[in-house]
Each structure stands twice: as C-alpha cells, then as structure tokens.
Coordinates of C-alpha atoms in Angstrom, one line a residue:
M20 CA -9.8 27.4 3.5
T21 CA -10.6 27.6 7.5
L22 CA -12.7 24.8 7.1
A23 CA -10.3 23.0 5.3
W24 CA -6.8 23.7 7.9
L25 CA -9.5 22.6 10.2
L26 CA -10.3 19.2 8.6
L27 CA -6.5 18.7 8.0
F28 CA -5.2 18.9 12.3
L29 CA -8.3 17.8 13.7
P30 CA -7.6 14.7 13.4
F31 CA -3.8 15.3 14.7
A32 CA -5.0 16.9 17.8
V33 CA -7.4 14.4 18.6
T34 CA -4.7 12.1 18.2
V35 CA -2.9 14.5 20.6
V36 CA -5.8 14.1 23.1
N37 CA -6.1 10.8 23.9
Q38 CA -2.1 9.7 23.6
L39 CA -1.2 12.4 26.5
V40 CA -4.8 12.7 28.4
L41 CA -7.2 10.1 27.4
N42 CA -4.8 7.1 26.9
K43 CA -5.7 5.1 30.0
T44 CA -10.0 6.5 30.0
G45 CA -12.8 4.7 28.0
L46 CA -13.1 8.0 26.5
A47 CA -10.6 7.9 23.2
P48 CA -12.8 6.0 21.6
M49 CA -16.1 7.9 21.9
V50 CA -13.3 11.6 20.8
S51 CA -12.1 10.1 17.8
V52 CA -15.5 9.1 16.6
A53 CA -16.3 12.2 16.9
S54 CA -13.5 13.3 15.7
A55 CA -14.4 11.8 12.3
L56 CA -17.9 12.4 12.4
V57 CA -17.1 16.4 12.5
T58 CA -14.1 15.7 9.2
F59 CA -17.1 13.8 7.0
I60 CA -19.1 16.7 7.3
L61 CA -16.3 19.1 6.8
A62 CA -15.6 17.4 3.6
V63 CA -19.3 17.3 2.7
M64 CA -18.9 21.1 3.2
L65 CA -15.9 21.5 1.2
L66 CA -17.1 19.5 -1.8
G67 CA -17.0 21.8 -5.5
T68 CA -14.8 24.5 -3.4
Q69 CA -11.8 25.7 -5.3
G70 CA -8.7 27.3 -4.0
T71 CA -5.0 27.3 -1.8
A72 CA -3.9 28.3 1.0
A73 CA -0.1 28.2 2.7
F74 CA 2.4 29.8 5.2
P75 CA 6.2 29.5 5.1
W76 CA 7.9 26.3 6.0
A77 CA 11.4 26.7 5.1
N78 CA 13.5 29.1 3.3
V79 CA 17.0 28.8 2.2
G80 CA 18.3 30.8 -0.6
N81 CA 16.5 31.2 -3.3
F82 CA 14.4 28.0 -2.0
H83 CA 11.2 27.7 -0.9
L84 CA 8.9 25.2 0.6
D85 CA 5.0 26.0 1.9
I86 CA 2.8 23.7 3.8
G87 CA 0.4 24.3 1.8
I88 CA -4.0 23.1 1.6
H89 CA -4.6 22.5 -2.4
L90 CA -8.8 22.1 -2.9
D91 CA -10.2 21.0 -6.0
K92 CA -12.5 18.8 -7.5
L93 CA -9.9 15.6 -7.1
S94 CA -8.7 16.4 -3.4
T95 CA -12.5 17.1 -2.7
G96 CA -13.4 14.4 -3.6
M97 CA -10.7 11.8 -2.6
M98 CA -11.9 13.7 0.8
L99 CA -15.2 12.1 1.1
V100 CA -13.5 9.0 0.8
V101 CA -11.4 8.9 3.5
T102 CA -13.9 10.7 5.9
G103 CA -16.6 8.4 5.0
V104 CA -15.2 5.4 4.9
G105 CA -13.5 6.6 8.3
L106 CA -16.0 7.4 9.6
A107 CA -18.2 4.0 8.7
V108 CA -14.6 2.3 9.6
H109 CA -14.6 3.9 13.4
V110 CA -18.8 3.3 14.4
F111 CA -17.7 0.1 13.5
S112 CA -15.1 -0.7 15.5
L113 CA -17.0 0.8 18.9
A114 CA -18.5 -3.2 18.9
Y115 CA -15.6 -4.9 17.2
M116 CA -13.1 -3.5 19.6
K117 CA -15.3 -3.1 22.4
D118 CA -13.7 -6.2 24.8
D119 CA -9.7 -5.2 23.3
E120 CA -7.5 -4.0 25.9
G121 CA -5.8 -1.7 24.2
K122 CA -8.6 -0.2 22.4
A123 CA -7.4 3.1 23.1
R124 CA -4.1 2.9 21.5
Y125 CA -6.2 1.3 18.4
F126 CA -8.2 4.3 18.8
T127 CA -5.3 6.8 18.6
G128 CA -3.8 4.9 15.5
L129 CA -6.9 5.2 13.4
S130 CA -6.9 9.2 14.4
F131 CA -3.4 9.4 13.5
F132 CA -4.4 7.6 10.4
M133 CA -6.6 9.8 9.3
F134 CA -4.3 12.7 10.0
S135 CA -2.1 11.6 7.5
M136 CA -4.3 10.8 4.9
T137 CA -5.1 14.1 4.5
G138 CA -2.4 15.8 4.7
I139 CA -1.7 13.4 1.2
V140 CA -5.1 14.2 -0.1
L141 CA -5.0 17.8 1.1
A142 CA -1.1 18.8 0.4
D143 CA -0.2 21.2 -2.6
N144 CA 3.3 20.6 -3.5
F145 CA 5.6 17.0 -3.3
I146 CA 7.4 17.4 0.0
M147 CA 4.6 17.8 2.5
T148 CA 3.0 14.9 0.2
F149 CA 6.2 13.3 0.8
I150 CA 5.7 13.8 3.9
F151 CA 2.2 12.4 5.1
W152 CA 3.3 9.8 2.8
E153 CA 5.7 8.5 5.3
L154 CA 3.3 9.3 8.1
V155 CA 1.2 6.9 6.7
G156 CA 3.2 4.6 6.7
F157 CA 4.3 4.9 10.1
S158 CA 0.2 5.2 11.1
S159 CA -0.2 1.1 9.2
Y160 CA 2.4 0.0 10.8
L161 CA 1.5 1.3 14.3
L162 CA -2.3 -0.6 12.8
I163 CA -1.0 -3.3 11.4
G164 CA 1.2 -4.4 14.4
H165 CA -2.0 -3.9 16.7
W166 CA -1.5 -6.9 18.2
Y167 CA 1.6 -6.8 18.5
Q168 CA 1.9 -10.1 20.7
K169 CA 1.0 -12.1 17.9
D170 CA 4.3 -13.3 15.8
S171 CA 2.4 -12.5 12.8
A172 CA 1.1 -9.6 13.1
A173 CA 4.5 -8.1 14.3
D174 CA 6.1 -9.8 11.7
A175 CA 3.1 -8.8 9.3
A176 CA 4.0 -4.5 10.4
K177 CA 7.1 -4.7 9.6
K178 CA 6.7 -6.5 6.5
A179 CA 4.5 -3.6 5.5
F180 CA 7.1 -1.2 6.5
I181 CA 9.9 -2.1 4.9
T182 CA 8.8 -3.4 1.2
N183 CA 7.2 0.6 1.2
R184 CA 10.0 2.1 2.4
I185 CA 11.3 0.2 -1.4
G186 CA 9.1 2.5 -3.1
D187 CA 9.5 5.6 -1.5
F188 CA 13.6 5.1 -2.2
G189 CA 12.5 5.9 -5.6
F190 CA 9.3 8.1 -5.2
M191 CA 12.0 10.5 -3.0
I192 CA 14.6 10.5 -6.2
G193 CA 11.5 10.9 -8.8
I194 CA 10.4 14.1 -6.5
L195 CA 13.6 15.3 -7.0
M196 CA 14.6 14.4 -10.2
L197 CA 10.8 16.9 -11.2
W198 CA 12.5 19.0 -9.1
G199 CA 15.3 19.5 -11.2
I200 CA 13.2 19.7 -14.1
T201 CA 10.9 21.9 -13.4
G202 CA 12.4 24.0 -10.9
Q203 CA 8.9 24.0 -8.8
L204 CA 7.8 21.9 -5.6
S205 CA 4.2 22.7 -6.0
F206 CA 1.9 21.1 -8.2
D207 CA 0.1 24.3 -10.0
K208 CA 3.7 25.9 -10.7
M209 CA 5.4 22.6 -12.7
K210 CA 3.8 23.7 -16.0
P211 CA 6.0 26.5 -16.9
G212 CA 8.5 25.0 -15.9
L213 CA 8.3 22.2 -17.9
E214 CA 7.5 23.7 -20.7
A215 CA 11.0 25.3 -20.5
F216 CA 13.0 22.4 -19.8
Q217 CA 10.9 20.8 -22.7
A218 CA 12.0 23.8 -25.1
A219 CA 15.2 23.3 -23.7
N220 CA 16.1 20.4 -24.5
P221 CA 13.9 18.7 -27.3
T222 CA 15.4 15.9 -27.6
I223 CA 16.6 14.7 -24.8
W224 CA 13.3 15.9 -22.5
V225 CA 10.9 12.1 -22.9
G226 CA 13.6 9.7 -21.7
V227 CA 14.3 12.4 -18.7
L228 CA 10.6 13.3 -18.0
S229 CA 10.3 9.5 -18.1
A230 CA 12.9 7.8 -15.8
T231 CA 11.1 10.1 -13.2
V232 CA 8.0 9.4 -13.1
L233 CA 9.1 5.5 -13.3
C234 CA 10.3 6.5 -10.2
I235 CA 7.4 8.4 -8.8
F236 CA 5.9 5.1 -9.8
C237 CA 8.1 3.5 -7.5
G238 CA 6.4 5.2 -4.4
A239 CA 2.9 4.3 -5.8
V240 CA 3.9 0.1 -6.9
G241 CA 5.1 0.3 -3.0
K242 CA 1.8 1.6 -1.1
S243 CA -0.6 0.8 -3.5
A244 CA 1.3 -2.6 -3.5
Q245 CA 1.5 -3.5 -7.2
V246 CA 4.4 -6.4 -8.5
P247 CA 6.5 -7.0 -7.4
L248 CA 5.8 -5.0 -4.2
H249 CA 2.1 -6.5 -3.4
V250 CA 3.5 -8.9 -0.5
W251 CA 3.0 -6.8 2.5
L252 CA -0.9 -6.7 1.8
P253 CA -2.2 -9.9 2.2
D254 CA 0.4 -10.8 5.2
A255 CA -1.6 -6.7 6.6
M256 CA -4.8 -8.7 7.0
E257 CA -2.7 -9.6 10.4
G258 CA -4.7 -6.6 11.7
P259 CA -8.2 -6.4 13.4
T260 CA -10.2 -6.3 10.0
P261 CA -11.2 -2.2 10.8
V262 CA -8.6 -1.4 10.0
S263 CA -7.8 -3.8 6.9
A264 CA -11.0 -1.7 5.4
L265 CA -9.2 1.9 6.4
I266 CA -6.0 1.7 5.7
H267 CA -6.0 -1.9 3.0
A268 CA -9.5 -1.4 1.1
A269 CA -10.2 2.2 1.1
T270 CA -7.7 4.9 1.7
M271 CA -3.4 3.8 2.3
V272 CA -3.6 1.6 -0.8
A273 CA -5.4 4.2 -3.0
A274 CA -3.0 6.6 -2.0
G275 CA -1.0 5.5 -4.4
V276 CA -2.9 5.8 -7.2
Y277 CA -4.0 9.0 -6.2
M278 CA -0.9 10.1 -6.1
L279 CA -0.2 8.8 -10.4
F280 CA -3.4 10.7 -10.7
R281 CA -2.6 13.7 -9.3
V282 CA 1.0 13.7 -10.8
Q283 CA -1.3 12.6 -15.1
F284 CA -3.4 15.8 -14.1
T285 CA -0.2 17.8 -13.0
L286 CA 1.7 17.3 -15.7
G287 CA -1.1 17.2 -18.4
S288 CA -2.6 14.2 -20.4
E289 CA -0.9 14.9 -23.3
V290 CA 2.8 14.9 -22.0
F291 CA 1.7 12.0 -20.2
Q292 CA 1.0 9.9 -23.6
Q293 CA 3.9 10.4 -25.1
L294 CA 6.1 9.0 -21.9
P295 CA 7.6 5.5 -22.9
A296 CA 6.6 5.4 -18.9
S297 CA 3.0 5.2 -19.8
A298 CA 3.1 1.6 -21.3
V299 CA 4.9 0.6 -18.1
I300 CA 2.8 1.5 -15.8
A301 CA -0.5 0.0 -18.0
W302 CA 1.0 -3.5 -18.6
T303 CA 2.4 -3.1 -14.2
G304 CA -1.5 -2.9 -13.4
G305 CA -2.7 -5.3 -15.7
L306 CA 0.0 -7.9 -14.7
T307 CA -1.2 -7.6 -11.1
A308 CA -4.8 -7.9 -11.8
L309 CA -4.1 -11.0 -13.3
L310 CA -1.8 -12.6 -10.8
A311 CA -4.1 -10.9 -7.6
A312 CA -6.8 -12.1 -8.9
L313 CA -5.4 -15.8 -9.9
M314 CA -4.1 -16.0 -6.5
A315 CA -7.7 -15.7 -4.8
T316 CA -9.3 -18.1 -6.4
Q317 CA -7.5 -21.0 -4.0
Q318 CA -7.0 -18.5 -0.9
D319 CA -9.3 -19.9 2.3
D320 CA -9.1 -17.2 4.6
I321 CA -11.7 -14.6 3.9
K322 CA -9.8 -11.8 4.3
R323 CA -7.4 -13.1 2.3
V324 CA -8.9 -13.4 -0.6
L325 CA -10.9 -9.8 -0.5
A326 CA -7.0 -8.5 -0.1
Y327 CA -6.0 -10.0 -3.4
S328 CA -9.4 -8.5 -4.8
T329 CA -8.4 -5.3 -3.4
L330 CA -4.6 -5.9 -5.6
S331 CA -6.6 -7.0 -8.3
Q332 CA -9.3 -3.9 -8.6
L333 CA -5.8 -1.4 -8.2
G334 CA -4.3 -3.2 -10.4
Y335 CA -7.1 -2.2 -13.2
M336 CA -6.7 1.9 -11.6
V337 CA -3.2 1.9 -12.1
M338 CA -3.9 0.5 -16.2
A339 CA -6.0 3.2 -16.7
V340 CA -3.3 5.5 -15.5
G341 CA -1.0 4.0 -18.4
F342 CA -4.2 4.1 -20.5
V343 CA -3.8 8.2 -20.0
A344 CA -7.9 7.5 -18.5
G345 CA -6.6 9.2 -15.0
D346 CA -10.5 9.9 -14.4
A347 CA -11.8 6.3 -15.6
G348 CA -9.8 5.6 -12.5
M349 CA -10.4 7.6 -10.1
F350 CA -14.0 7.1 -10.9
H351 CA -12.9 3.5 -10.4
L352 CA -11.0 4.1 -7.2
F353 CA -14.3 6.3 -5.8
T354 CA -16.7 3.5 -6.1
H355 CA -14.1 0.9 -4.8
A356 CA -13.7 2.4 -2.1
W357 CA -17.3 2.1 -1.3
F358 CA -17.7 -1.9 -2.2
K359 CA -14.7 -3.0 -0.8
A360 CA -14.8 -0.9 2.9
L361 CA -17.9 -2.6 3.0
L362 CA -16.9 -6.2 2.0
F363 CA -13.3 -6.0 4.9
L364 CA -16.1 -4.6 7.1
G365 CA -19.1 -7.5 6.5
S366 CA -15.9 -10.3 7.0
G367 CA -15.1 -8.1 9.8
A368 CA -18.7 -9.3 11.0
V369 CA -18.8 -12.4 10.3
I370 CA -15.1 -13.3 11.9
F371 CA -16.9 -11.3 14.6
A372 CA -19.9 -13.9 14.9
C373 CA -18.1 -16.7 13.7
H374 CA -15.2 -16.3 17.5
H375 CA -13.0 -14.7 14.8
E376 CA -12.7 -17.7 12.9
Q377 CA -11.7 -17.0 9.2
D378 CA -11.5 -20.1 7.5
I379 CA -14.4 -19.7 4.6
W380 CA -14.4 -23.8 4.6
K381 CA -14.9 -23.4 8.7
M382 CA -18.6 -21.6 8.4
G383 CA -21.4 -22.1 5.4
G384 CA -25.1 -21.6 6.9
L385 CA -24.6 -18.0 7.8
M386 CA -27.0 -16.2 5.7
K387 CA -29.8 -18.1 8.0
K388 CA -28.4 -16.6 11.0
M389 CA -26.6 -13.4 9.3
P390 CA -29.4 -12.0 7.1
I391 CA -28.8 -8.0 7.9
T392 CA -24.5 -9.2 7.0
T393 CA -25.1 -11.5 4.0
L394 CA -27.8 -9.0 2.4
T395 CA -25.4 -6.2 3.2
F396 CA -22.0 -8.3 1.5
A397 CA -23.9 -9.7 -1.1
A398 CA -24.6 -6.0 -2.2
G399 CA -21.2 -5.4 -2.0
C400 CA -20.1 -8.3 -4.4
A401 CA -22.4 -7.7 -7.1
A402 CA -20.9 -4.0 -7.2
L403 CA -17.2 -5.5 -6.9
I404 CA -18.4 -8.5 -9.8
A405 CA -19.5 -5.6 -12.1
V406 CA -22.8 -7.0 -11.7
P407 CA -25.5 -4.6 -14.7
G408 CA -26.6 -1.7 -12.4
T409 CA -24.2 -1.4 -9.3
S410 CA -21.3 1.4 -9.2
G411 CA -18.4 -1.3 -10.2
F412 CA -20.0 -2.5 -13.4
F413 CA -20.2 1.6 -14.7
S414 CA -16.6 2.5 -13.6
K415 CA -15.2 -0.9 -14.8
E416 CA -16.0 -0.4 -17.9
L417 CA -14.4 2.8 -18.8
I418 CA -11.3 1.5 -17.9
L419 CA -12.4 -1.7 -20.1
D420 CA -13.2 1.3 -22.8
A421 CA -9.6 2.8 -21.8
A422 CA -7.5 0.0 -23.0
H423 CA -10.5 -1.5 -26.2
E424 CA -9.7 2.2 -27.2
A425 CA -5.8 2.2 -26.9
G426 CA -5.7 -1.2 -29.0
S427 CA -3.6 -3.2 -26.7
P428 CA -4.0 -6.6 -25.5
L429 CA -4.6 -5.4 -22.2
F430 CA -8.0 -5.1 -22.8
W431 CA -8.4 -9.1 -23.1
V432 CA -6.2 -9.4 -19.5
G433 CA -8.8 -6.8 -17.8
A434 CA -12.0 -9.6 -19.4
F435 CA -10.3 -12.6 -18.1
V436 CA -9.6 -11.1 -15.2
A437 CA -13.6 -10.0 -15.5
V438 CA -14.5 -13.4 -15.0
L439 CA -11.9 -14.5 -12.3
T440 CA -13.9 -12.0 -10.2
P441 CA -17.2 -13.2 -9.6
F442 CA -15.6 -17.1 -9.9
Y443 CA -13.3 -15.9 -6.3
M444 CA -16.5 -14.1 -5.2
T445 CA -19.2 -16.8 -6.4
R446 CA -16.9 -19.2 -5.0
L447 CA -16.2 -17.3 -1.1
F448 CA -20.5 -16.1 -1.0
V449 CA -21.4 -20.0 -2.0
V450 CA -19.2 -21.6 0.9
A451 CA -19.5 -18.8 4.0
F452 CA -22.9 -18.1 3.6
L453 CA -24.9 -21.1 1.7
G454 CA -25.5 -24.4 2.6
K455 CA -25.1 -25.8 6.1
H456 CA -22.4 -24.8 8.7
R457 CA -19.0 -26.9 9.2
S458 CA -17.6 -25.8 12.0
E459 CA -19.9 -25.1 15.6
N460 CA -17.6 -21.1 15.7
A461 CA -20.5 -20.9 12.7
G462 CA -23.0 -23.2 14.2
H463 CA -23.2 -20.7 16.9
A464 CA -23.1 -17.8 14.8
H465 CA -25.5 -14.9 15.3
E466 CA -26.2 -11.4 13.7
V467 CA -24.6 -9.2 14.8
G468 CA -25.4 -5.3 16.5
P469 CA -26.8 -1.8 15.2
L470 CA -22.9 -0.7 15.7
M471 CA -21.9 -2.8 12.7
W472 CA -25.1 -3.5 11.0
V473 CA -25.3 0.0 10.1
P474 CA -22.3 1.3 8.3
L475 CA -23.2 -2.1 6.4
A476 CA -26.4 -0.6 5.6
V477 CA -25.0 2.7 4.2
L478 CA -22.0 0.9 2.6
A479 CA -24.5 -1.3 0.6
V480 CA -26.3 2.1 -0.7
L481 CA -23.3 3.9 -1.7
A482 CA -22.0 0.6 -3.4
I483 CA -25.3 0.4 -6.0
F484 CA -25.6 3.4 -6.4
S485 CA -22.4 5.2 -5.8
G486 CA -21.9 5.0 -10.0
L487 CA -24.9 6.5 -11.4
P488 CA -24.8 9.5 -13.0
F489 CA -26.8 12.4 -10.4
I490 CA -23.6 10.8 -8.0
N491 CA -21.0 12.9 -10.5
K492 CA -21.8 16.1 -8.7
L493 CA -20.4 14.5 -5.8
S494 CA -17.6 12.3 -7.0
P495 CA -13.6 13.3 -7.7
A496 CA -13.1 14.3 -11.3
L497 CA -15.0 11.5 -13.5
P498 CA -16.0 11.8 -16.8
H499 CA -18.9 13.4 -18.2
H500 CA -20.0 10.5 -19.3
A501 CA -19.3 8.2 -16.2
G502 CA -22.7 6.7 -15.1
E503 CA -24.0 6.2 -18.4
F504 CA -24.7 2.4 -20.4
H505 CA -24.6 2.2 -23.6
F506 CA -24.2 -1.5 -25.7
N507 CA -21.4 -2.2 -27.5
L508 CA -18.5 -4.9 -27.4
V509 CA -16.9 -4.0 -24.4
A510 CA -20.6 -4.3 -22.6
G511 CA -20.9 -7.4 -23.6
V512 CA -17.4 -8.8 -23.1
S513 CA -17.9 -7.8 -19.9
M514 CA -21.3 -9.2 -18.9
A515 CA -20.2 -12.1 -20.6
A516 CA -17.0 -12.5 -18.1
L517 CA -19.8 -12.2 -15.3
V518 CA -22.1 -14.7 -16.7
I519 CA -19.2 -17.0 -17.4
G520 CA -18.0 -16.5 -13.8
V521 CA -20.5 -16.9 -11.4
M522 CA -22.0 -20.2 -13.6
A523 CA -18.4 -21.0 -13.2
G524 CA -18.2 -20.5 -9.1
W525 CA -21.2 -22.1 -8.5
R526 CA -21.6 -25.3 -10.4
L527 CA -17.7 -25.6 -8.6
Y528 CA -18.8 -25.1 -4.8
A529 CA -22.3 -24.9 -4.9
G530 CA -23.2 -28.0 -1.6
K531 CA -19.2 -29.0 -1.1
E532 CA -17.3 -29.9 2.0
K533 CA -14.1 -28.9 0.7
D534 CA -12.0 -27.1 -2.1
P535 CA -12.5 -29.4 -5.6
I536 CA -9.5 -27.7 -6.6
C537 CA -6.3 -27.4 -5.7
I538 CA -3.6 -25.6 -7.3
P539 CA -0.7 -25.4 -4.9
I540 CA 0.9 -22.7 -7.1
L541 CA -1.9 -20.7 -7.1
R542 CA -2.6 -21.5 -3.5
E543 CA 1.2 -20.8 -2.3
R544 CA 0.6 -17.1 -4.1
L545 CA 2.3 -18.3 -7.0
K546 CA 6.1 -18.8 -4.7
F547 CA 6.5 -14.9 -4.3
D548 CA 7.4 -14.8 -0.5
W549 CA 8.8 -18.0 -0.7
F550 CA 11.4 -16.2 -3.7
Y551 CA 12.1 -13.3 -1.2
D552 CA 11.8 -15.0 1.9
T553 CA 14.3 -18.2 0.9
I554 CA 16.0 -16.4 -2.3
L555 CA 16.2 -12.6 -1.5
I556 CA 16.3 -12.2 1.9
R557 CA 18.0 -15.8 3.4
Y558 CA 20.4 -16.2 0.7
C559 CA 21.3 -12.4 0.6
Q560 CA 21.6 -12.6 4.2
D561 CA 23.9 -15.0 4.3
A562 CA 25.9 -13.0 1.7
F563 CA 26.1 -10.0 2.8
A564 CA 27.3 -12.5 6.6
A565 CA 30.1 -14.3 4.1
I566 CA 31.3 -11.0 2.9
I567 CA 31.3 -9.4 6.2
H568 CA 32.9 -12.1 7.8
F569 CA 35.9 -12.1 5.1
F570 CA 36.4 -8.5 5.8
D571 CA 36.4 -8.7 9.4
E572 CA 38.6 -11.9 9.7
F573 CA 40.7 -11.5 6.8
L574 CA 41.0 -7.5 6.2
I575 CA 40.4 -6.5 9.4
N576 CA 41.5 -8.5 12.0
G577 CA 44.3 -10.0 9.5
L578 CA 46.0 -7.8 7.8
C579 CA 45.2 -4.7 9.6
V580 CA 45.1 -5.0 13.5
G581 CA 46.5 -8.8 13.5
G582 CA 49.3 -7.9 10.8
L583 CA 50.4 -4.7 12.8
T584 CA 50.6 -6.6 16.1
R585 CA 52.1 -9.8 14.3
S586 CA 55.0 -7.0 13.2
A587 CA 55.1 -5.0 16.3
E588 CA 55.5 -9.1 18.2
G589 CA 58.4 -9.8 15.2
L590 CA 60.1 -6.4 15.1
G591 CA 60.0 -6.8 19.4
N592 CA 61.4 -10.6 19.0
L593 CA 63.9 -9.4 17.0
F594 CA 65.7 -6.8 19.2
R595 CA 64.7 -9.3 21.9
R596 CA 67.3 -11.3 20.3
V597 CA 70.6 -8.7 20.3
Q598 CA 69.9 -8.2 23.9
S599 CA 71.3 -11.5 24.8
G600 CA 73.4 -10.3 27.9
S601 CA 76.6 -12.2 26.2
L602 CA 79.6 -9.7 26.3
Q603 CA 81.6 -11.0 23.8
G604 CA 78.7 -10.9 21.4
Y605 CA 78.3 -7.0 22.2
A606 CA 82.1 -6.5 22.2
F607 CA 81.7 -8.2 18.8
A608 CA 78.9 -5.8 17.7
F609 CA 80.7 -2.9 18.3
G610 CA 83.9 -4.0 16.7
I611 CA 81.8 -4.2 13.3
G612 CA 80.3 -0.8 14.8
V613 CA 83.7 0.6 15.0
V614 CA 84.4 -0.8 11.5
L615 CA 81.1 0.6 9.3
V616 CA 81.7 4.1 11.3
I617 CA 85.5 4.1 9.8
Y618 CA 84.2 2.7 6.6
L619 CA 82.0 5.3 6.1
T620 CA 83.8 8.3 7.1
V621 CA 86.5 7.3 4.4
F622 CA 84.7 6.0 1.8
F623 CA 81.4 8.6 1.6

C-alpha cells in the first residue's frame, strides 16, 4: 500500500515543485516525464494487488470520512491505462511542445491532471471520488485553455468547465441520496446498508434507487460527454493535440464510464438489472453512439473526426452499463484507450509535420512522406473499425453480444454504428494519407522524430494485441471469454458492417479532391451548438435580463427606492404648504385647532 500512496501523491509533488521551483527553468518537462515513468512502473507492480488503506480526514458526530485507497482488479487495471497512456503522451509532448513558450506550465498541468485522475481511480469512497472528479475538471480546463491567447481555446475551456458542472450537480445529488439510502460513502460498506433499505422499504426501494442512479449518471453524462452534454468534447480539440489524447481519448472521458462500472459493481448486477434507470442509461449510450457517428461522417478537421469517434465509442461503453455488462464495457474501455490514444497522437504527428494544418482536404499523399506514422495510424484505424483479430473487434463484439442477448433494438443501432465507423475512418485515411498532396504544407511534410514515432509504435502494438486472451491477466475486471472468437449472428453482422463501411468509404472518397457528399445538418453537428448558443444561452440571457430589469426598474427602483423617495417628497410638499408665512392663515388654523380641542373635550 506504500507504493499505492506513492503512486497517488508523486504527480502532485511534481506539480508543486514544477510550479514553485522549476517554472522558469527547462527542467519541468523532464521531471514530469520522469514522474510519469515512475507511476507507470508502480502501476505495473500493483497489478493484481488487492487491499484498502485509509486515514481519517473528518469526524463530525457519528459521521466519519477517510482519505483512502482501494485496490482491486478494476482499479489496478484502470491505473495501467491511465499511467500507460499518460507516459506515452508525456514522451510525445517533449517533441510536440519543444518550441512552446509555456511548456513548463503545460507539463505542470499534465502532472496535475495525472494526480487528479489517479485519485478518481484509487478512491475508496464517493466523497474522495467527487473531490478528484472536480480536480480533473479543473486540470482539463487548464490544459484545454493552454493557448489562452486564442479566443477559441479560451472559449472551449470555459465551455468544457461549465458543461461538466451541470452534470456534476446531479452527480452530487446522487451521492447524497446514496448516502441517505445506505448510510455509507465507502464502496466496500454500501452493500449491507442497501440490503437493509430494501428490506425496510420493499415497495419503493426500486424507484428511489433508480432515481439515485440516474442522478449519479448525470455526472457520467457530463464527464463522458453523452447526449445532451456532449457539446464540450469536440470544441476541446482546441487544446494541444497530446492533451486531446490524454484527456479526451483515454482517461478523462473514460472517468465517467469507469465511475458507472464502479457503481454497478458496488450495487451488484442483480440489483442493477431491476432498475428502470438501466434502460435510460442504455438508450442514452446508444443514442450518443449513433448521433456522434453520423456527425463524424461530415467533419473535415482531423481531430474533430476523432473526437466524434470518441463520443461514439463512449456511447458503446455506456450502453454496456445499461445492459448490465460492465465487464464487456470495461474491456472496450481498456482496448479503446490504446487505439484512440494512438490515433490522437498520430493526428498530432500529422498536424506537426503539416505545419499545424488540420483540414484533411488540405493534406493527402502523407503515406509516402510519413511511412511510420501512416502504418501506426492504420493500425489504430483497424482496431477502431473492428477488423477481426484486433483489440477493438473482440471488445466491441462483447457489447453487441450483450445487446443481442437482451433482445433490445439497440443491437441494430449498434450494428448501424458499426457501419458508420469504418465509413468515416476510411474517409479520413483515404483523404489524408493516400492520393497526392493538396497543399504546400502537406507537400513539405516529413516523418517525425523518434520522440514522436516510438510512442506511436508502442501504442500500435497495444492497439492490435491488447484484446488477446493473454492480456486478460492485465486487463481490468474482464470476462473470462474476452479475446475469444466464436462465429455467430453477432460476429456475422459485425463483419458485414465492416465490409460495407470500408467499401462505401473507399468507393466515395478514393481519388477525390473535395467531399462528394454535403449534408449541412451533419456538418453543423445536428444544430446542437446552435440550439444551445441561440436558444438556451442567448434567449435565456435575454429573458433573465428582462426579468432582472423589471425587478430593478419597477420593483426596486420604482416601488421601493423611488416610492419611498416620492412619499417623502410629497409629505414634505404638504408640510411646506402649511408653513406659508401668512399671519391670517396661521390665525385661521389656530381657531380650527381650538374648536377641535373643545369639541373633543366636551363630547369624548
């Protein structure tokens, strides 16, 4: 457990040292990379370890809260993903960010993010999870907005932060409700409290627990970018490309899915199956997978295509949670981390070589100029589109199997997404890497150095082989049959979807100089951003401004402040008229007063 505490706090110590001591020197990047290497080694050493260690943090009456570490197959396997991808991103960033003026700040942000993500994975209670959950949101805000001089980057950072706060509010309510139901916040201690609540409330426990799970799910909707809170993820591509690989491909967006798996394993599959919330979760994931895949087919920015691909694959994972197939979803999270990190870093290599050009229609012919990057990128594409034998094939099959066994229409939704995925990835690969170059930037491109292509090569190997059976010993909480192939209806549908998607992408885009298909509604991302910006934000702001103006001008200024002012002024005017200075008037008023006094004295 000493190694586990070191794994948690080493990135934090590096963050403090880089910020306070090494911020003005050139040592911060190397210290951060060394920290990432050490944490990866520690994660490997902790594989298969089980145990819990905690120390008291807060005691209020009968309420006790600890800061604790929980090690099991789920957390140690996830930790391998976080540190492995983190190490690759750190090494890649040494070359990608070498000329950046803020590279010390950048690597400090990377270390802080690693600390925050490690805290989520290793936390043994919900309060600790929520604290690090918020720290991940803050650190991602810093990294997305690294180039804060650009308005688009600053706006994207704010958009990500605010959108996540919406989901986190529901997450916080769900945590409090779960505490009220079980009387516990620790994952290991919740089961007895839940059983007692079921026994005491046999008629309402399903509804109450389902509402609780949906509130907790709100956190995952925000962090893992599910519809309708998905809009922040594509814009977050404004940050440096290695940040996209670390935060938005393998770790941060996976945090919401990981949290759902933790909740499902904590409550128990038999309980989760009885909750109506499961269907809501499954349909949210399926809808996200479908809509994101449709939007990806019309994006021209290489990073945005991959961003919507990430949304789609996260939808698969969330769908698996809804079908109470958490082990299958976790398997896909494990394999997806490697091939999506590879694709994002590969896109970073392409952007770097093309002098920061990101439009795929201004690339082309990169296969001849960047053979290593092309080969590794092709390996990532093969895993993503589920070519048989690759890691993505094995993990996605298990999710489709779960949907088919449940008899849900979402199986056919998932199958259609399995057609769209090879279609848009074939489009991306054919347009960017094949044919002839379409701009001077692409014409001057050349292969990147070893600091970039070595991480790509390592990730390419993992992208292909991380789904094989022998990896089960390393993978987190995977089903025993993971990596095994049995030809059945699901496999047949999946392979047919692969062939249809690849052939359609090749037929439509091979040799083309511009996009032969134009679907404005998909190119404009189904108008989600327009709806939020125009309807929810602008109109709501105008409505609130009108309401505030009404309260300010008519109630506060008009009635309260202005009303009192006018009353005092009117009363003053009344008394001013009485004090006219006329002796006859004073005598008349005196006479009236004498008459009133006599009348009141005699008759009352």
